[in-house]
């Protein structure tokens, strides 16, 4: 059962920030409600004031710039991102990730900003955005601040958002040449939350050259989306082989601190990381050689 609350539907960012400031003590922001309403129905949260930002059209956009890369407004739905021709062309891994997220119904209403702010370590967008070195803009009454997506996640369902703030934009830098990125999640039910998710972005020095840079990001492998930095270190500067990726998978697995739950034991998740880092790394390498 959902308790009574007072409902506001601001139409501009300025109006929303004013409401957040005014009801600082006991508000909750709602965007698509795909995660929040479940928590409210379960009685896990009972806000006095619900601030519905879904109608703020100025936060719903996809823009690209050859130099700066991609900018996505926080209220852009998963479905709009999945279907965007410009994202499919230049950031195919994001469109692929969105296509594997939930059902079409949920993707039609849920927003990328809501997904990140929910702070679920099993969420799909975070590892992909971390692998692509994305950053965020957070807006508050006193102005804006920026941070990397990697730093945004503090703990299990806990983010760096402070009271009175909302996430306004996600920025993804243009991919350097000879860069390939891939994402895979393992789940028993198709398009369900990830038992484990792995994203890899790899940049080669030349088409067949050594690995100039690599970022490996994992979902549901720790209390927050994480990078496997020691595994990255192993690969950087080397000519990538199957054996090296296998070793990277083993190292990545040792870096994780997964939980055991009804879906999988911690040990099973660590085995998945071993296998998926090699598999997704191989795909990222193949893609890097093609561009
Ligand atoms: C059946 C089902 C299946 C799902 N499967 C997946 C899946 O496979 N992979 C996956 O990653 N997710 C999955 N999800 C989760 C869901 O898709 C996302 O969490 C959803 O996109 C959240 O977006 P929303 O706009 O609905 O956020 P809401 O539910 O409205 O909000 C979520 C949280 O973020 C806060 N918030 C929202 N927007 C902002 C903002 N701009 N600034 C600050 N705070 C904000 C809210 O206060 C709340 O705490 C699934 C959900 C359902 C219901």
PDB file of C-alpha atoms and ligand atoms in Angstrom, residues 20 27-39 45 50-51 53-54 59 74-76 78 97-98 100-103 106-107 109-120 122-126 152 159 161 165-169 183 185 187 190-194, ligand 1:
ATOM      1  CA  UNK A  20      13.459  20.349  -3.995  1.00  0.00           C
ATOM      2  CA  UNK A  27      10.628  14.629  -0.804  1.00  0.00           C
ATOM      3  CA  UNK A  28      11.321  12.065  -3.443  1.00  0.00           C
ATOM      4  CA  UNK A  29      11.854  12.741  -7.128  1.00  0.00           C
ATOM      5  CA  UNK A  30       9.892  10.564  -9.531  1.00  0.00           C
ATOM      6  CA  UNK A  31      10.750  10.297 -13.235  1.00  0.00           C
ATOM      7  CA  UNK A  32       9.376   7.166 -14.964  1.00  0.00           C
ATOM      8  CA  UNK A  33       8.495   5.548 -11.623  1.00  0.00           C
ATOM      9  CA  UNK A  34       9.661   2.107 -12.841  1.00  0.00           C
ATOM     10  CA  UNK A  35      11.865   1.615  -9.786  1.00  0.00           C
ATOM     11  CA  UNK A  36      10.509   4.157  -7.330  1.00  0.00           C
ATOM     12  CA  UNK A  37       6.909   2.959  -7.366  1.00  0.00           C
ATOM     13  CA  UNK A  38       8.001  -0.582  -6.530  1.00  0.00           C
ATOM     14  CA  UNK A  39       9.828   0.706  -3.464  1.00  0.00           C
ATOM     15  CA  UNK A  45      10.064   4.562   1.275  1.00  0.00           C
ATOM     16  CA  UNK A  50       6.519  13.517  -4.625  1.00  0.00           C
ATOM     17  CA  UNK A  51       8.149  15.740  -7.231  1.00  0.00           C
ATOM     18  CA  UNK A  53      10.019  15.641 -13.153  1.00  0.00           C
ATOM     19  CA  UNK A  54       8.867  13.579 -16.162  1.00  0.00           C
ATOM     20  CA  UNK A  59      15.894  17.391 -19.839  1.00  0.00           C
ATOM     21  CA  UNK A  74      18.503  12.658 -17.787  1.00  0.00           C
ATOM     22  CA  UNK A  75      14.819  12.300 -18.730  1.00  0.00           C
ATOM     23  CA  UNK A  76      15.490  10.534 -22.019  1.00  0.00           C
ATOM     24  CA  UNK A  78      15.617   3.888 -22.507  1.00  0.00           C
ATOM     25  CA  UNK A  97      22.664  -2.420 -23.842  1.00  0.00           C
ATOM     26  CA  UNK A  98      19.317  -0.607 -23.875  1.00  0.00           C
ATOM     27  CA  UNK A 100      18.634  -5.869 -23.367  1.00  0.00           C
ATOM     28  CA  UNK A 101      17.199  -3.748 -20.522  1.00  0.00           C
ATOM     29  CA  UNK A 102      13.790  -4.796 -19.214  1.00  0.00           C
ATOM     30  CA  UNK A 103      10.690  -5.039 -21.414  1.00  0.00           C
ATOM     31  CA  UNK A 106       9.545  -0.432 -19.031  1.00  0.00           C
ATOM     32  CA  UNK A 107      11.955   1.016 -21.596  1.00  0.00           C
ATOM     33  CA  UNK A 109       8.653   4.927 -19.639  1.00  0.00           C
ATOM     34  CA  UNK A 110      11.836   4.478 -17.567  1.00  0.00           C
ATOM     35  CA  UNK A 111      14.580   7.073 -17.976  1.00  0.00           C
ATOM     36  CA  UNK A 112      18.349   6.765 -18.107  1.00  0.00           C
ATOM     37  CA  UNK A 113      18.647   9.322 -15.288  1.00  0.00           C
ATOM     38  CA  UNK A 114      16.223   7.395 -13.081  1.00  0.00           C
ATOM     39  CA  UNK A 115      18.152   4.210 -13.698  1.00  0.00           C
ATOM     40  CA  UNK A 116      21.456   5.761 -12.590  1.00  0.00           C
ATOM     41  CA  UNK A 117      19.957   7.601  -9.609  1.00  0.00           C
ATOM     42  CA  UNK A 118      18.303   4.408  -8.359  1.00  0.00           C
ATOM     43  CA  UNK A 119      21.870   3.185  -7.727  1.00  0.00           C
ATOM     44  CA  UNK A 120      21.161  -0.503  -8.262  1.00  0.00           C
ATOM     45  CA  UNK A 122      22.845  -4.624 -11.165  1.00  0.00           C
ATOM     46  CA  UNK A 123      21.704  -1.834 -13.506  1.00  0.00           C
ATOM     47  CA  UNK A 124      22.821  -2.128 -17.142  1.00  0.00           C
ATOM     48  CA  UNK A 125      23.624   1.485 -18.133  1.00  0.00           C
ATOM     49  CA  UNK A 126      26.255   2.139 -15.440  1.00  0.00           C
ATOM     50  CA  UNK A 152      28.673   8.759  -8.798  1.00  0.00           C
ATOM     51  CA  UNK A 159      24.786   7.716  -5.036  1.00  0.00           C
ATOM     52  CA  UNK A 161      23.388  13.015  -5.151  1.00  0.00           C
ATOM     53  CA  UNK A 165      20.023  18.076  -6.368  1.00  0.00           C
ATOM     54  CA  UNK A 166      18.954  16.261  -9.472  1.00  0.00           C
ATOM     55  CA  UNK A 167      20.807  14.601 -12.301  1.00  0.00           C
ATOM     56  CA  UNK A 168      20.413  16.657 -15.460  1.00  0.00           C
ATOM     57  CA  UNK A 169      22.728  15.242 -18.127  1.00  0.00           C
ATOM     58  CA  UNK A 183      28.498  -5.304 -23.191  1.00  0.00           C
ATOM     59  CA  UNK A 185      24.885  -9.501 -19.132  1.00  0.00           C
ATOM     60  CA  UNK A 187      20.639 -13.597 -16.744  1.00  0.00           C
ATOM     61  CA  UNK A 190      15.762 -12.717 -20.959  1.00  0.00           C
ATOM     62  CA  UNK A 191      15.950  -8.941 -20.402  1.00  0.00           C
ATOM     63  CA  UNK A 192      15.855  -9.386 -16.622  1.00  0.00           C
ATOM     64  CA  UNK A 193      18.309  -7.643 -14.289  1.00  0.00           C
ATOM     65  CA  UNK A 194      21.897  -8.806 -14.714  1.00  0.00           C
TER      66      UNK A 194
HETATM   67  C1  LIG B   1       9.975  -5.153 -14.738  1.00  0.00           C
HETATM   68  C2  LIG B   1      11.224  -4.334 -14.640  1.00  0.00           C
HETATM   69  C3  LIG B   1      12.389  -4.833 -15.213  1.00  0.00           C
HETATM   70  C4  LIG B   1      13.563  -4.100 -15.132  1.00  0.00           C
HETATM   71  N1  LIG B   1      14.704  -4.597 -15.738  1.00  0.00           N
HETATM   72  C5  LIG B   1      15.835  -3.854 -15.720  1.00  0.00           C
HETATM   73  C6  LIG B   1      17.014  -4.317 -16.394  1.00  0.00           C
HETATM   74  O1  LIG B   1      17.054  -5.361 -17.023  1.00  0.00           O
HETATM   75  N2  LIG B   1      18.142  -3.535 -16.311  1.00  0.00           N
HETATM   76  C7  LIG B   1      18.151  -2.350 -15.640  1.00  0.00           C
HETATM   77  O2  LIG B   1      19.192  -1.685 -15.609  1.00  0.00           O
HETATM   78  N3  LIG B   1      17.047  -1.888 -15.023  1.00  0.00           N
HETATM   79  C8  LIG B   1      15.901  -2.603 -15.047  1.00  0.00           C
HETATM   80  N4  LIG B   1      14.790  -2.145 -14.403  1.00  0.00           N
HETATM   81  C9  LIG B   1      14.880  -0.890 -13.631  1.00  0.00           C
HETATM   82  C10 LIG B   1      14.326   0.288 -14.373  1.00  0.00           C
HETATM   83  O3  LIG B   1      14.255   0.139 -15.739  1.00  0.00           O
HETATM   84  C11 LIG B   1      15.144   1.519 -14.123  1.00  0.00           C
HETATM   85  O4  LIG B   1      15.631   1.606 -12.861  1.00  0.00           O
HETATM   86  C12 LIG B   1      14.322   2.675 -14.545  1.00  0.00           C
HETATM   87  O5  LIG B   1      14.757   3.022 -15.807  1.00  0.00           O
HETATM   88  C13 LIG B   1      14.373   3.837 -13.610  1.00  0.00           C
HETATM   89  O6  LIG B   1      13.994   4.987 -14.316  1.00  0.00           O
HETATM   90  P1  LIG B   1      12.709   5.792 -13.920  1.00  0.00           P
HETATM   91  O7  LIG B   1      12.705   6.982 -14.776  1.00  0.00           O
HETATM   92  O8  LIG B   1      11.524   4.918 -13.960  1.00  0.00           O
HETATM   93  O9  LIG B   1      13.097   6.193 -12.408  1.00  0.00           O
HETATM   94  P2  LIG B   1      12.167   6.305 -11.132  1.00  0.00           P
HETATM   95  O10 LIG B   1      11.660   4.969 -10.754  1.00  0.00           O
HETATM   96  O11 LIG B   1      11.177   7.391 -11.296  1.00  0.00           O
HETATM   97  O12 LIG B   1      13.286   6.782 -10.080  1.00  0.00           O
HETATM   98  C14 LIG B   1      14.293   5.919  -9.639  1.00  0.00           C
HETATM   99  C15 LIG B   1      15.137   6.636  -8.580  1.00  0.00           C
HETATM  100  O13 LIG B   1      15.872   7.694  -9.158  1.00  0.00           O
HETATM  101  C16 LIG B   1      15.483   8.968  -8.611  1.00  0.00           C
HETATM  102  N5  LIG B   1      15.500   9.874  -9.752  1.00  0.00           N
HETATM  103  C17 LIG B   1      14.883   9.678 -10.946  1.00  0.00           C
HETATM  104  N6  LIG B   1      15.272  10.607 -11.839  1.00  0.00           N
HETATM  105  C18 LIG B   1      16.138  11.410 -11.189  1.00  0.00           C
HETATM  106  C19 LIG B   1      16.924  12.550 -11.587  1.00  0.00           C
HETATM  107  N7  LIG B   1      16.906  13.019 -12.839  1.00  0.00           N
HETATM  108  N8  LIG B   1      17.683  13.145 -10.653  1.00  0.00           N
HETATM  109  C20 LIG B   1      17.718  12.675  -9.390  1.00  0.00           C
HETATM  110  N9  LIG B   1      17.049  11.590  -8.956  1.00  0.00           N
HETATM  111  C21 LIG B   1      16.264  10.959  -9.857  1.00  0.00           C
HETATM  112  C22 LIG B   1      14.171   8.740  -7.922  1.00  0.00           C
HETATM  113  O14 LIG B   1      13.997   9.617  -6.827  1.00  0.00           O
HETATM  114  C23 LIG B   1      14.316   7.296  -7.470  1.00  0.00           C
HETATM  115  O15 LIG B   1      15.076   7.235  -6.290  1.00  0.00           O
HETATM  116  C24 LIG B   1      13.590  -2.848 -14.472  1.00  0.00           C
HETATM  117  C25 LIG B   1      12.397  -2.347 -13.904  1.00  0.00           C
HETATM  118  C26 LIG B   1      11.234  -3.069 -14.002  1.00  0.00           C
HETATM  119  C27 LIG B   1       9.984  -2.511 -13.409  1.00  0.00           C
END
